[in-house]
């Protein structure tokens, strides 16, 4: 395991300290990406071809003729540990919310390429058969999963519920979701070919921390006087606020299609926070002039973790869960369509020609092109 | 956790004793299946519909117009624990084989519905970043995954490599694969509508235990004088033999299509062993007159675990990794097509009208309809 750096309440809490060491994972990721790319040619034998620009994007896209096929598998991460601890402290299961988080991780990534999510598969790997003996928790997981499928209009195809004693820790569950969808009609593909200077940046609100940054959020608990039960400025317990479920954005992207708006590009703001605005490889400047409201729990984390704005916006979503890059003429209507779906949105900035960078003007922040290394 | 029953070398070793208690998991499964079935209607809003008969089958199928879309997520299970232990004992990483096992779990299920697998996504959830620091093991995992994709002619789309300390045990990895494919042309759909009396049962050989029955196989080690290094009749160490990778059967099903043979039904023989021959809900008798050779490792497990034939064939694949139900006229050619792909096959039996049951005549065994409860 990583050796944690010195950690006192006076020093900033970094992601490295929270136990995730990307330097160890990245060589494998690079090797896997290269090997994966080398398999693309297999599709030709079936009469199909990959959409090469989708490599490095949030979902993999294959041209199957009448439409594009998009697929993905996504992991919840460590948020279930917060639910487990809050359940111990308060007796209330939050697995309905956790289920929504898991589906959101897959759906919100899949829609970035312009796909309509069609089928979700559940991957629920428990540390032992006894995980499922807590009927209230199991029912909450099923109910939350079902409801998220209903919200997104996807069919729940099935899944796996293995008991993996010796691999998954006793009493824990490893949650993931796979999602398959279609880009239909093919003109909906939004891999960024049309992304360019003059485009507007519309940010969809987040509900809180969503399911990224949880390692940091959990590490922070050690510094809090009452741990997860520590009240924040609005009186809500920190742990409760962390468990607000991730918003599902596919109702917005589907409504945009019905409204005749085709985003030029989209980015799901997950790990790396606002640096995800730099996701597309094009050399473009992203100038943000307006900021969304910061959820109480994220401001609380920033303050307690002694993060400056550069660290906070470079790690957490800070109120922006999803970014849409649209033609300037569509910007205001994009905001309205999102709001009509119950998702708060703001016209936050503009795309410009120039050096690849992200400028968050109200905070005087600049993220250079190399702040995000995903490919 | 389950309380293990009394276990001595003189008593038979049951699956229950090996730590998996389906009684605890099944209520959740039923609730999840019901909730999942209730989401089918969502597809209509997109102009599509589910193929209802695929519920309860090995992959979920959606009618998207020009073809059917099939998808699945599958877990490796506990086989990685054997690889970890053998690595500790011999210094050799078997993660190339483990990668193939994981892909086989998804591919071999997906093809049962008549689908051509197109895209595989990797789900590799490690107990911590340090799992990836063992470069040889990580490279074996990547290489084996790539090779299995090459064998099956699928594109490796991408995946997730989370570090899940606190959820996945330190030093362990939870491996799963999702797979998306197309039934194309739609006439390839093989959900059993055409399954009927007179059909032949062709069994494709297994390479050993594959990736089911590993809890039992691991429990058995406690009884062996030299554990995983115990030599079997052929001199191979038990642990080495367990790690023979699962055979990939999609080259056979694709070759059958090219040869003009459309299986009426197919069953991937995984958990529940030969009881999987009873998978289809139709009231049919499956009469087996010829048996495949039993891999040394499976005979060894049967003997050491003191299992009678009913227990062994009802739990393990006993040499049959995949069952194809074909028109009698296609039976011999099906065997030949499989062999041409390097997969041994035998014409093993016949489907008859009558009470739903499986008769394994050479062993005098009968499995009644209620021996398999999957739906």
XYZ file of C-alpha atoms in Angstrom:
750
model
C 0.000 0.000 0.000
C 0.964 3.598 -0.344
C 2.770 5.105 2.566
C 0.600 8.023 3.622
C 2.382 11.327 3.889
C 2.318 13.259 7.135
C -1.248 14.373 7.760
C -2.289 16.962 10.305
C -5.314 19.214 10.310
C -3.148 22.168 9.355
C -1.841 20.732 6.124
C -3.755 20.400 2.878
C -5.104 16.930 2.198
C -4.067 15.684 -1.204
C -5.530 12.931 -3.300
C -2.245 11.072 -3.078
C -2.594 11.000 0.688
C -6.032 9.511 0.394
C -4.491 6.283 -0.842
C -4.773 6.213 -4.618
C -1.426 6.147 -6.379
C -1.969 6.635 -10.080
C 1.737 6.241 -10.782
C 1.371 2.539 -10.070
C -1.773 2.095 -12.134
C -0.858 4.190 -15.145
C 1.751 1.877 -16.773
C -0.832 -0.914 -16.810
C -3.429 1.462 -18.210
C -1.121 2.486 -21.028
C -0.264 -1.132 -21.846
C -3.942 -2.066 -21.783
C -4.903 0.865 -23.989
C -2.289 -0.102 -26.573
C -3.344 -3.741 -26.574
C -6.996 -2.738 -26.774
C -6.385 -0.431 -29.721
C -4.682 -3.294 -31.546
C -7.898 -5.337 -31.470
C -9.939 -2.852 -33.519
C -9.296 -4.657 -36.780
C -11.312 -7.664 -35.641
C -14.517 -5.756 -36.328
C -13.854 -5.777 -40.055
C -14.399 -9.526 -40.242
C -17.951 -8.839 -39.070
C -18.473 -6.049 -41.596
C -18.120 -3.309 -38.992
C -15.486 -0.839 -37.837
C -14.564 1.046 -34.719
C -14.945 4.793 -34.482
C -11.314 5.409 -33.690
C -11.953 8.833 -32.181
C -13.908 7.160 -29.395
C -10.707 5.622 -28.012
C -9.808 7.772 -25.056
C -13.359 9.086 -24.817
C -15.807 8.011 -22.141
C -17.473 5.250 -24.165
C -16.342 2.991 -26.971
C -18.177 3.382 -30.262
C -18.523 0.931 -33.147
C -20.071 1.669 -36.534
C -22.517 -1.175 -37.186
C -24.091 0.359 -40.279
C -27.529 1.824 -39.551
C -26.283 3.301 -36.265
C -23.366 3.407 -33.883
C -23.122 1.010 -30.965
C -21.724 2.424 -27.706
C -20.717 0.418 -24.659
C -19.056 0.885 -21.326
C -18.440 -0.645 -17.923
C -18.118 1.610 -14.908
C -17.416 1.127 -11.250
C -19.011 2.907 -8.319
C -15.720 3.203 -6.469
C -15.554 3.556 -2.716
C -18.794 5.434 -2.045
C -20.412 2.276 -0.666
C -18.012 2.500 2.283
C -19.645 5.788 3.270
C -23.082 4.189 3.043
C -21.894 1.306 5.210
C -20.553 3.646 7.861
C -23.656 5.847 7.851
C -25.797 2.745 8.129
C -23.809 1.714 11.190
C -24.190 5.186 12.707
C -27.818 5.900 11.864
C -29.382 2.530 11.025
C -30.587 3.822 7.669
C -29.613 2.053 4.432
C -28.619 4.409 1.637
C -28.238 1.667 -0.937
C -31.053 3.094 -3.008
C -28.871 6.172 -3.517
C -25.771 4.033 -4.012
C -27.559 2.123 -6.765
C -28.345 5.374 -8.563
C -24.715 6.447 -8.208
C -23.545 3.234 -9.840
C -25.886 3.565 -12.791
C -25.028 7.238 -13.135
C -21.339 6.392 -13.480
C -22.145 4.342 -16.571
C -25.032 6.345 -18.062
C -23.413 9.760 -17.681
C -20.310 8.504 -19.445
C -22.186 6.708 -22.209
C -24.217 9.765 -23.189
C -21.133 11.907 -23.752
C -20.680 10.306 -27.196
C -24.269 11.079 -28.189
C -25.651 7.645 -27.378
C -29.080 6.810 -26.049
C -28.601 4.299 -23.229
C -30.709 1.199 -23.833
C -29.584 -1.619 -21.557
C -27.944 -1.653 -18.149
C -26.440 -4.751 -16.567
C -25.806 -4.974 -12.837
C -22.551 -6.187 -11.337
C -22.941 -6.661 -7.601
C -20.016 -8.613 -6.150
C -20.416 -9.165 -2.428
C -17.855 -10.280 0.111
C -20.032 -13.271 0.956
C -23.515 -14.664 0.661
C -24.393 -13.019 3.972
C -24.294 -9.555 2.392
C -27.631 -10.391 0.840
C -29.116 -11.517 4.165
C -29.780 -7.878 5.142
C -33.117 -7.761 3.360
C -33.730 -4.025 3.818
C -30.373 -3.163 2.300
C -30.799 -5.612 -0.573
C -34.284 -4.278 -1.282
C -33.001 -0.696 -1.272
C -30.328 -1.661 -3.782
C -32.893 -3.267 -6.072
C -35.384 -0.402 -5.693
C -32.782 2.294 -6.349
C -31.429 0.437 -9.354
C -34.921 0.063 -10.780
C -35.784 3.713 -10.208
C -32.599 4.916 -11.895
C -33.430 2.722 -14.897
C -36.906 4.259 -14.949
C -35.488 7.792 -14.865
C -33.110 7.023 -17.731
C -35.567 4.995 -19.772
C -33.241 2.014 -19.966
C -34.013 -1.671 -19.725
C -32.333 -3.512 -16.872
C -31.104 -6.568 -18.719
C -29.815 -8.637 -15.838
C -26.458 -9.013 -14.200
C -24.247 -10.862 -11.819
C -24.519 -11.168 -8.050
C -21.485 -13.236 -7.103
C -20.407 -13.921 -3.530
C -16.645 -13.433 -3.614
C -15.316 -14.245 -0.168
C -11.555 -13.846 -0.169
C -11.620 -11.258 -2.952
C -14.225 -8.749 -1.821
C -13.952 -7.928 1.856
C -16.456 -9.468 4.242
C -19.496 -7.246 4.652
C -18.641 -5.152 1.587
C -19.919 -5.026 -1.967
C -18.216 -4.056 -5.197
C -20.764 -2.368 -7.423
C -20.436 -1.711 -11.136
C -22.689 -1.283 -14.137
C -22.270 -1.942 -17.801
C -24.341 -0.010 -20.291
C -24.994 -0.450 -23.984
C -26.628 2.154 -26.173
C -27.043 3.353 -29.712
C -26.138 6.608 -31.390
C -29.273 6.866 -33.491
C -29.478 8.622 -35.846
C -25.754 8.605 -36.483
C -25.730 12.409 -36.656
C -26.016 12.410 -32.891
C -22.407 11.275 -32.558
C -20.632 13.891 -30.446
C -16.960 13.018 -30.318
C -15.955 16.625 -30.802
C -15.529 16.933 -34.570
C -17.820 19.974 -34.437
C -16.288 21.383 -31.249
C -14.692 24.739 -32.012
C -14.208 28.424 -31.262
C -17.397 30.251 -30.432
C -19.105 27.255 -28.863
C -20.809 27.846 -25.556
C -20.059 25.862 -22.402
C -23.197 24.889 -20.514
C -22.704 23.304 -17.107
C -25.315 21.039 -15.564
C -25.517 21.199 -11.792
C -24.313 18.405 -9.574
C -26.142 17.234 -6.457
C -22.995 17.082 -4.342
C -19.848 15.020 -4.514
C -21.442 12.418 -6.814
C -19.173 9.332 -6.849
C -15.739 10.865 -7.352
C -13.425 12.253 -4.722
C -14.726 9.811 -2.137
C -11.275 8.632 -1.097
C -10.474 12.196 -0.146
C -13.866 12.690 1.476
C -13.426 9.551 3.576
C -9.900 10.441 4.575
C -11.166 13.807 5.755
C -13.427 12.152 8.306
C -10.416 11.445 10.482
C -10.043 15.188 10.970
C -13.651 15.917 11.865
C -14.699 16.103 15.525
C -17.861 14.052 15.021
C -16.738 12.189 11.941
C -19.514 11.557 9.436
C -22.056 13.012 11.857
C -20.302 16.400 11.928
C -22.903 19.025 11.021
C -22.132 21.318 8.123
C -23.151 24.983 7.804
C -26.706 24.034 6.824
C -27.069 21.603 9.717
C -26.923 18.469 7.570
C -24.540 15.749 8.706
C -21.466 15.497 6.484
C -22.071 11.793 5.831
C -25.695 12.359 4.813
C -24.677 15.051 2.362
C -21.995 12.849 0.836
C -24.685 10.287 0.044
C -26.840 12.534 -2.129
C -27.124 10.391 -5.255
C -25.357 11.375 -8.458
C -27.670 13.136 -10.872
C -28.657 11.230 -14.002
C -28.133 13.356 -17.092
C -29.552 11.193 -19.874
C -33.036 12.757 -19.566
C -31.350 16.052 -20.462
C -29.414 14.728 -23.462
C -32.507 12.936 -24.750
C -34.605 16.088 -24.332
C -31.947 18.086 -26.193
C -32.243 15.695 -29.113
C -36.011 16.062 -29.150
C -35.540 19.844 -29.071
C -33.296 19.643 -32.121
C -30.099 20.537 -30.271
C -27.021 18.492 -31.065
C -24.172 19.079 -28.599
C -20.773 19.368 -30.259
C -19.157 17.616 -27.356
C -19.908 16.578 -23.792
C -17.796 15.783 -20.763
C -18.848 13.978 -17.626
C -17.173 15.771 -14.724
C -15.942 12.965 -12.509
C -12.384 12.344 -11.331
C -10.017 15.275 -12.016
C -12.894 17.725 -11.449
C -13.041 20.642 -13.839
C -9.892 19.483 -15.581
C -12.335 17.250 -17.462
C -13.314 20.353 -19.441
C -9.938 19.889 -21.143
C -10.856 16.383 -22.203
C -10.980 16.823 -25.973
C -7.574 16.697 -27.693
C -8.216 19.787 -29.832
C -6.128 22.874 -29.065
C -8.855 25.093 -27.676
C -9.156 27.533 -24.812
C -12.098 27.085 -22.441
C -12.938 30.394 -20.819
C -15.383 30.145 -17.911
C -17.043 33.391 -16.886
C -19.819 32.157 -14.620
C -19.744 29.595 -11.850
C -22.479 27.299 -10.632
C -23.420 27.321 -6.985
C -21.083 25.117 -4.972
C -22.935 22.418 -3.009
C -22.498 22.808 0.730
C -20.734 19.475 1.049
C -18.097 20.377 -1.525
C -17.383 23.746 0.065
C -17.148 21.940 3.381
C -14.623 19.477 1.987
C -12.587 22.254 0.397
C -12.458 24.175 3.662
C -11.765 21.233 5.908
C -9.164 19.763 3.560
C -7.471 23.170 3.315
C -7.656 23.053 -0.460
C -7.132 26.210 -2.462
C -9.423 26.771 -5.433
C -6.940 25.255 -7.871
C -6.888 22.016 -5.900
C -10.630 21.974 -5.297
C -11.684 22.665 -8.899
C -9.003 20.307 -10.153
C -10.312 17.446 -7.994
C -14.011 17.889 -7.266
C -16.982 18.831 -9.431
C -17.653 22.015 -7.395
C -21.251 22.123 -8.520
C -20.842 21.165 -12.163
C -21.669 17.525 -12.853
C -21.698 17.541 -16.630
C -20.485 19.883 -19.363
C -22.180 20.406 -22.709
C -20.429 22.224 -25.522
C -23.055 23.583 -27.893
C -23.368 26.056 -30.721
C -23.634 29.550 -29.251
C -27.092 29.931 -30.774
C -28.258 26.858 -28.841
C -26.811 27.888 -25.492
C -29.765 29.549 -23.846
C -32.185 26.922 -25.069
C -29.876 24.176 -23.786
C -30.109 25.750 -20.345
C -33.887 25.872 -20.610
C -34.206 22.279 -21.800
C -32.103 21.077 -18.869
C -34.156 23.062 -16.378
C -37.350 21.658 -17.868
C -35.952 18.225 -16.965
C -35.409 19.393 -13.417
C -31.653 19.821 -13.778
C -30.273 23.262 -12.981
C -27.920 24.595 -15.667
C -25.955 27.726 -16.446
C -24.314 29.240 -19.472
C -20.848 29.191 -17.986
C -18.358 30.082 -20.667
C -17.091 30.033 -24.178
C -14.681 28.047 -26.325
C -11.938 30.045 -28.048
C -9.155 29.449 -30.519
C -5.751 29.487 -28.889
C -3.550 27.568 -26.522
C -5.231 24.556 -24.938
C -6.130 25.678 -21.439
C -8.976 26.173 -19.026
C -9.464 29.631 -17.545
C -11.861 29.979 -14.641
C -11.994 33.750 -14.633
C -14.106 34.444 -11.532
C -11.452 32.616 -9.494
C -8.398 33.665 -11.485
C -7.523 30.031 -12.168
C -5.695 28.565 -15.133
C -5.341 24.847 -15.877
C -2.797 24.166 -18.591
C -3.232 21.472 -21.240
C -1.012 19.079 -19.325
C -3.192 19.281 -16.208
C -5.214 16.390 -17.592
C -3.453 13.270 -18.808
C -6.051 10.705 -19.740
C -4.794 9.239 -22.990
C -20.393 -15.885 6.915
C -21.768 -19.358 6.505
C -20.988 -21.786 9.246
C -19.151 -24.630 7.538
C -20.518 -28.064 8.200
C -18.307 -30.732 9.709
C -15.637 -31.604 7.174
C -13.423 -34.637 7.309
C -11.677 -36.492 4.520
C -14.181 -39.328 4.805
C -17.259 -37.268 4.134
C -18.343 -35.913 0.781
C -17.541 -32.242 0.220
C -20.624 -30.309 -0.790
C -20.902 -26.963 -2.494
C -22.670 -25.610 0.564
C -19.626 -26.460 2.664
C -17.405 -24.556 0.282
C -18.933 -21.320 1.479
C -21.559 -20.269 -1.045
C -25.072 -20.136 0.365
C -27.534 -19.610 -2.448
C -30.434 -19.486 -0.016
C -29.246 -16.073 1.087
C -28.666 -14.753 -2.422
C -31.754 -16.121 -4.119
C -34.402 -13.788 -2.596
C -32.406 -10.796 -3.854
C -32.030 -12.425 -7.247
C -35.755 -12.963 -7.525
C -36.505 -9.381 -6.474
C -33.934 -8.075 -8.942
C -35.291 -10.221 -11.767
C -38.812 -8.950 -11.159
C -37.694 -5.322 -11.029
C -35.568 -5.813 -14.136
C -38.428 -7.367 -16.088
C -40.577 -4.347 -15.215
C -38.159 -2.018 -17.052
C -38.637 -3.659 -20.457
C -41.279 -1.177 -21.540
C -38.747 1.653 -21.588
C -37.367 0.370 -24.870
C -40.583 1.250 -26.683
C -39.934 4.969 -26.256
C -36.795 4.420 -28.339
C -38.651 2.428 -30.993
C -37.262 -0.903 -29.802
C -38.430 -3.867 -27.758
C -36.933 -6.569 -25.636
C -36.939 -10.189 -26.710
C -38.811 -11.402 -23.671
C -37.663 -14.998 -24.083
C -34.109 -13.861 -23.397
C -35.016 -13.102 -19.761
C -33.650 -16.021 -17.817
C -31.298 -16.951 -20.644
C -27.563 -16.299 -20.538
C -27.649 -12.926 -22.323
C -30.210 -10.174 -22.652
C -31.500 -9.513 -26.145
C -33.138 -6.393 -27.577
C -34.734 -6.056 -31.005
C -33.275 -2.881 -32.512
C -34.714 -3.390 -35.988
C -32.085 -4.590 -38.452
C -30.615 -6.972 -35.871
C -30.780 -8.024 -32.258
C -28.501 -6.495 -29.669
C -27.166 -8.834 -26.967
C -25.320 -7.788 -23.828
C -23.982 -9.271 -20.650
C -21.678 -8.722 -17.706
C -19.910 -11.698 -16.161
C -17.590 -12.236 -13.258
C -14.568 -14.507 -13.066
C -15.389 -15.641 -9.552
C -12.764 -16.946 -7.186
C -10.348 -18.551 -9.650
C -7.877 -15.683 -9.217
C -7.301 -16.924 -5.666
C -5.868 -20.143 -7.094
C -3.588 -18.155 -9.386
C -2.415 -16.069 -6.437
C -1.619 -19.143 -4.385
C 0.166 -20.898 -7.254
C 2.143 -17.742 -7.894
C 3.234 -17.747 -4.254
C 4.198 -21.433 -4.469
C 5.877 -21.487 -7.877
C 6.667 -17.863 -8.715
C 4.835 -18.093 -12.001
C 1.995 -15.694 -12.833
C -1.014 -17.351 -14.417
C -2.861 -14.105 -15.040
C -2.721 -14.639 -18.785
C -4.888 -17.727 -18.251
C -7.048 -15.893 -15.716
C -7.694 -13.154 -18.276
C -8.903 -15.737 -20.775
C -11.143 -17.270 -18.128
C -12.763 -13.920 -17.459
C -13.451 -13.210 -21.112
C -14.702 -16.754 -21.613
C -17.283 -16.271 -18.867
C -18.821 -13.431 -20.874
C -18.255 -14.645 -24.441
C -19.432 -18.218 -23.864
C -22.647 -16.916 -22.332
C -23.268 -14.285 -24.995
C -23.008 -16.731 -27.880
C -25.709 -19.014 -26.475
C -28.382 -16.653 -27.865
C -26.858 -16.736 -31.341
C -24.941 -13.474 -31.009
C -21.589 -12.610 -32.526
C -19.519 -10.970 -29.775
C -18.238 -7.589 -30.944
C -16.950 -5.587 -27.984
C -15.485 -6.603 -24.650
C -14.932 -4.204 -21.757
C -12.543 -5.002 -18.943
C -13.432 -4.594 -15.285
C -10.330 -5.035 -13.141
C -10.944 -3.871 -9.583
C -7.849 -4.222 -7.430
C -7.533 -4.094 -3.674
C -5.113 -1.182 -4.014
C -2.876 0.629 -6.444
C -0.018 -1.673 -5.472
C -1.666 -4.622 -7.227
C -0.532 -3.042 -10.473
C 3.044 -2.631 -9.230
C 3.779 -6.295 -10.038
C 4.649 -5.579 -13.653
C 4.953 -9.209 -14.768
C 1.516 -10.044 -13.428
C -0.064 -6.917 -14.895
C 1.539 -7.617 -18.272
C 0.294 -11.203 -18.206
C -3.218 -9.951 -17.524
C -3.046 -7.527 -20.456
C -1.468 -10.093 -22.801
C -3.966 -12.820 -21.945
C -6.887 -10.434 -22.325
C -5.622 -9.298 -25.716
C -5.032 -12.860 -26.911
C -8.525 -13.960 -25.901
C -9.965 -10.990 -27.816
C -7.895 -12.056 -30.820
C -9.173 -15.629 -30.616
C -12.782 -14.454 -30.431
C -12.433 -11.697 -33.006
C -13.778 -9.053 -30.640
C -12.653 -5.485 -30.128
C -11.428 -4.635 -26.651
C -13.246 -1.371 -26.123
C -11.716 -0.257 -22.854
C -12.671 -0.702 -19.250
C -12.140 0.227 -15.664
C -9.112 -0.412 -13.450
C -10.165 0.981 -10.098
C -8.129 0.625 -6.912
C -10.728 -0.266 -4.289
C -8.944 -0.504 -0.961
C -11.470 -1.332 1.746
C -13.790 -3.096 -0.691
C -11.526 -5.494 -2.555
C -9.057 -7.252 -0.288
C -5.460 -6.087 -0.288
C -3.418 -7.971 -2.854
C -6.502 -9.292 -4.648
C -8.314 -8.372 -7.822
C -11.963 -8.686 -8.788
C -12.144 -9.458 -12.504
C -15.188 -9.183 -14.714
C -15.987 -8.587 -18.351
C -18.910 -7.070 -20.146
C -19.638 -8.056 -23.703
C -21.894 -6.625 -26.375
C -22.752 -8.381 -29.597
C -25.259 -8.593 -32.393
C -27.482 -11.396 -33.590
C -27.017 -10.748 -37.301
C -28.824 -11.825 -39.345
C -31.754 -12.085 -36.958
C -32.349 -15.695 -38.014
C -29.352 -16.630 -35.886
C -31.348 -16.034 -32.705
C -31.247 -19.297 -30.748
C -33.477 -18.932 -27.718
C -34.908 -22.383 -28.172
C -38.030 -21.785 -30.274
C -36.787 -24.465 -32.660
C -35.585 -26.824 -29.921
C -37.573 -30.017 -30.035
C -37.765 -33.808 -30.151
C -35.266 -35.415 -32.468
C -32.626 -32.725 -32.005
C -29.108 -33.928 -31.376
C -27.031 -32.907 -28.367
C -23.454 -32.075 -29.273
C -21.067 -31.468 -26.397
C -17.931 -29.386 -26.821
C -15.006 -30.463 -24.675
C -13.821 -28.464 -21.688
C -10.167 -27.917 -20.834
C -10.659 -28.680 -17.161
C -12.617 -27.009 -14.392
C -12.994 -23.734 -16.351
C -14.131 -21.044 -13.910
C -16.946 -22.775 -12.047
C -16.670 -25.039 -9.053
C -13.605 -23.199 -7.796
C -14.957 -22.731 -4.287
C -15.204 -26.488 -4.008
C -11.822 -26.984 -5.644
C -10.187 -24.546 -3.215
C -11.873 -26.073 -0.194
C -10.548 -29.444 -1.268
C -6.961 -28.242 -0.953
C -7.247 -28.464 2.815
C -7.573 -32.238 2.446
C -4.601 -32.741 0.137
C -1.221 -33.724 1.573
C 0.732 -31.261 -0.561
C -2.090 -28.813 -1.179
C -2.045 -27.251 -4.629
C 1.248 -28.988 -5.380
C -0.243 -32.444 -4.889
C 0.489 -34.455 -8.038
C -2.447 -35.997 -9.855
C -2.442 -39.331 -11.712
C -0.715 -37.763 -14.725
C 1.949 -36.107 -12.577
C 0.620 -32.566 -13.031
C 0.224 -30.524 -9.878
C -3.424 -30.057 -8.907
C -3.068 -26.268 -8.833
C -1.515 -26.133 -12.300
C -4.320 -28.221 -13.729
C -6.967 -26.023 -12.126
C -5.491 -23.053 -13.974
C -5.937 -24.416 -17.485
C -7.824 -21.527 -19.095
C -11.486 -21.878 -20.015
C -11.964 -22.680 -23.677
C -13.422 -19.943 -25.859
C -16.312 -21.282 -27.928
C -17.195 -18.335 -30.155
C -14.856 -19.525 -32.945
C -17.017 -22.650 -33.086
C -20.367 -20.843 -33.160
C -19.089 -18.432 -35.819
C -17.766 -21.333 -37.892
C -21.122 -23.083 -37.578
C -22.838 -20.025 -39.009
C -20.409 -19.944 -41.919
C -21.107 -23.639 -42.462
C -24.835 -22.947 -42.655
C -25.659 -24.640 -39.364
C -28.037 -22.826 -37.037
C -28.152 -24.348 -33.553
C -31.641 -24.597 -32.137
C -30.357 -23.821 -28.683
C -27.088 -23.644 -26.774
C -26.144 -23.884 -23.130
C -22.903 -22.825 -21.514
C -22.054 -25.461 -18.928
C -20.896 -23.470 -15.919
C -22.279 -23.596 -12.384
C -24.694 -26.509 -11.811
C -22.656 -28.668 -14.200
C -24.677 -30.852 -16.517
C -27.918 -29.680 -14.969
C -27.444 -26.770 -17.379
C -28.633 -29.136 -20.115
C -32.070 -28.665 -18.544
C -31.853 -24.906 -19.009
C -34.621 -24.377 -21.536
C -38.139 -24.230 -20.038
C -39.648 -26.579 -22.621
C -40.817 -29.968 -21.375
C -38.233 -32.148 -23.104
C -36.188 -35.165 -22.170
C -32.448 -34.994 -22.780
C -31.069 -38.493 -23.230
C -27.272 -38.697 -23.192
C -25.790 -41.892 -24.606
C -22.124 -40.939 -24.952
C -19.821 -39.185 -22.533
C -16.852 -36.964 -23.231
C -13.512 -37.807 -21.673
C -13.309 -36.460 -18.138
C -10.315 -34.141 -17.615
C -7.869 -35.524 -15.074
C -8.411 -32.594 -12.719
C -12.158 -33.132 -12.584
C -11.821 -36.845 -11.917
C -9.305 -35.979 -9.235
C -11.740 -33.546 -7.597
C -14.566 -36.048 -7.774
C -12.443 -38.741 -6.144
C -10.881 -36.559 -3.479
C -14.182 -34.862 -2.638
C -15.866 -38.280 -2.400
C -18.561 -37.189 -4.834
C -20.750 -39.780 -6.481
C -21.514 -39.290 -10.175
C -24.790 -37.512 -9.456
C -22.993 -34.903 -7.378
C -20.072 -34.575 -9.778
C -22.125 -34.204 -12.965
C -24.554 -31.927 -11.162
C -21.762 -29.579 -10.063
C -18.826 -29.755 -12.485
C -18.600 -29.761 -16.270
C -17.013 -33.263 -16.301
C -15.481 -32.673 -19.721
C -18.362 -30.866 -21.416
C -17.912 -27.102 -21.543
C -20.700 -26.161 -23.915
C -23.800 -27.861 -25.276
C -25.240 -27.344 -28.753
C -28.691 -28.571 -29.656
C -28.882 -28.979 -33.407
C -31.062 -30.611 -36.023
C -30.189 -34.314 -36.204
C -29.091 -33.869 -39.809
C -26.524 -31.284 -38.706
C -25.127 -33.281 -35.803
C -22.139 -34.953 -37.407
C -21.157 -31.841 -39.307
C -21.403 -29.793 -36.087
C -18.880 -32.143 -34.528
C -16.606 -31.754 -37.534
C -16.858 -27.960 -37.600
C -15.931 -27.803 -33.918
C -12.960 -30.096 -34.404
C -11.803 -28.009 -37.344
C -11.660 -25.095 -34.886
C -9.499 -27.188 -32.570
C -12.299 -27.929 -30.115
C -13.012 -31.594 -29.459
C -16.705 -32.471 -29.710
C -18.943 -35.513 -29.520
C -22.444 -36.392 -30.552
C -23.618 -37.123 -27.042
C -27.339 -37.589 -27.091
C -30.790 -36.819 -28.301
C -33.752 -34.643 -27.338
C -37.052 -36.456 -26.891
C -40.652 -35.590 -26.195
C -41.685 -36.409 -22.677
C -41.161 -35.440 -19.081
C -38.524 -32.758 -18.590
C -35.459 -34.596 -17.354
C -31.855 -35.347 -18.115
C -30.835 -38.981 -18.439
C -27.141 -39.782 -18.500
C -27.486 -43.390 -19.548
C -23.865 -44.597 -19.376
C -23.872 -43.649 -15.668
C -27.476 -44.518 -14.895
C -28.155 -40.959 -13.751
C -31.386 -39.009 -13.861
C -31.751 -35.306 -13.127
C -35.365 -34.248 -12.754
C -36.741 -30.951 -14.038
C -36.511 -29.380 -10.600
C -32.782 -30.119 -10.346
C -32.145 -26.763 -11.969
C -33.853 -23.652 -10.621
C -32.538 -20.646 -12.486
C -35.615 -18.565 -13.174
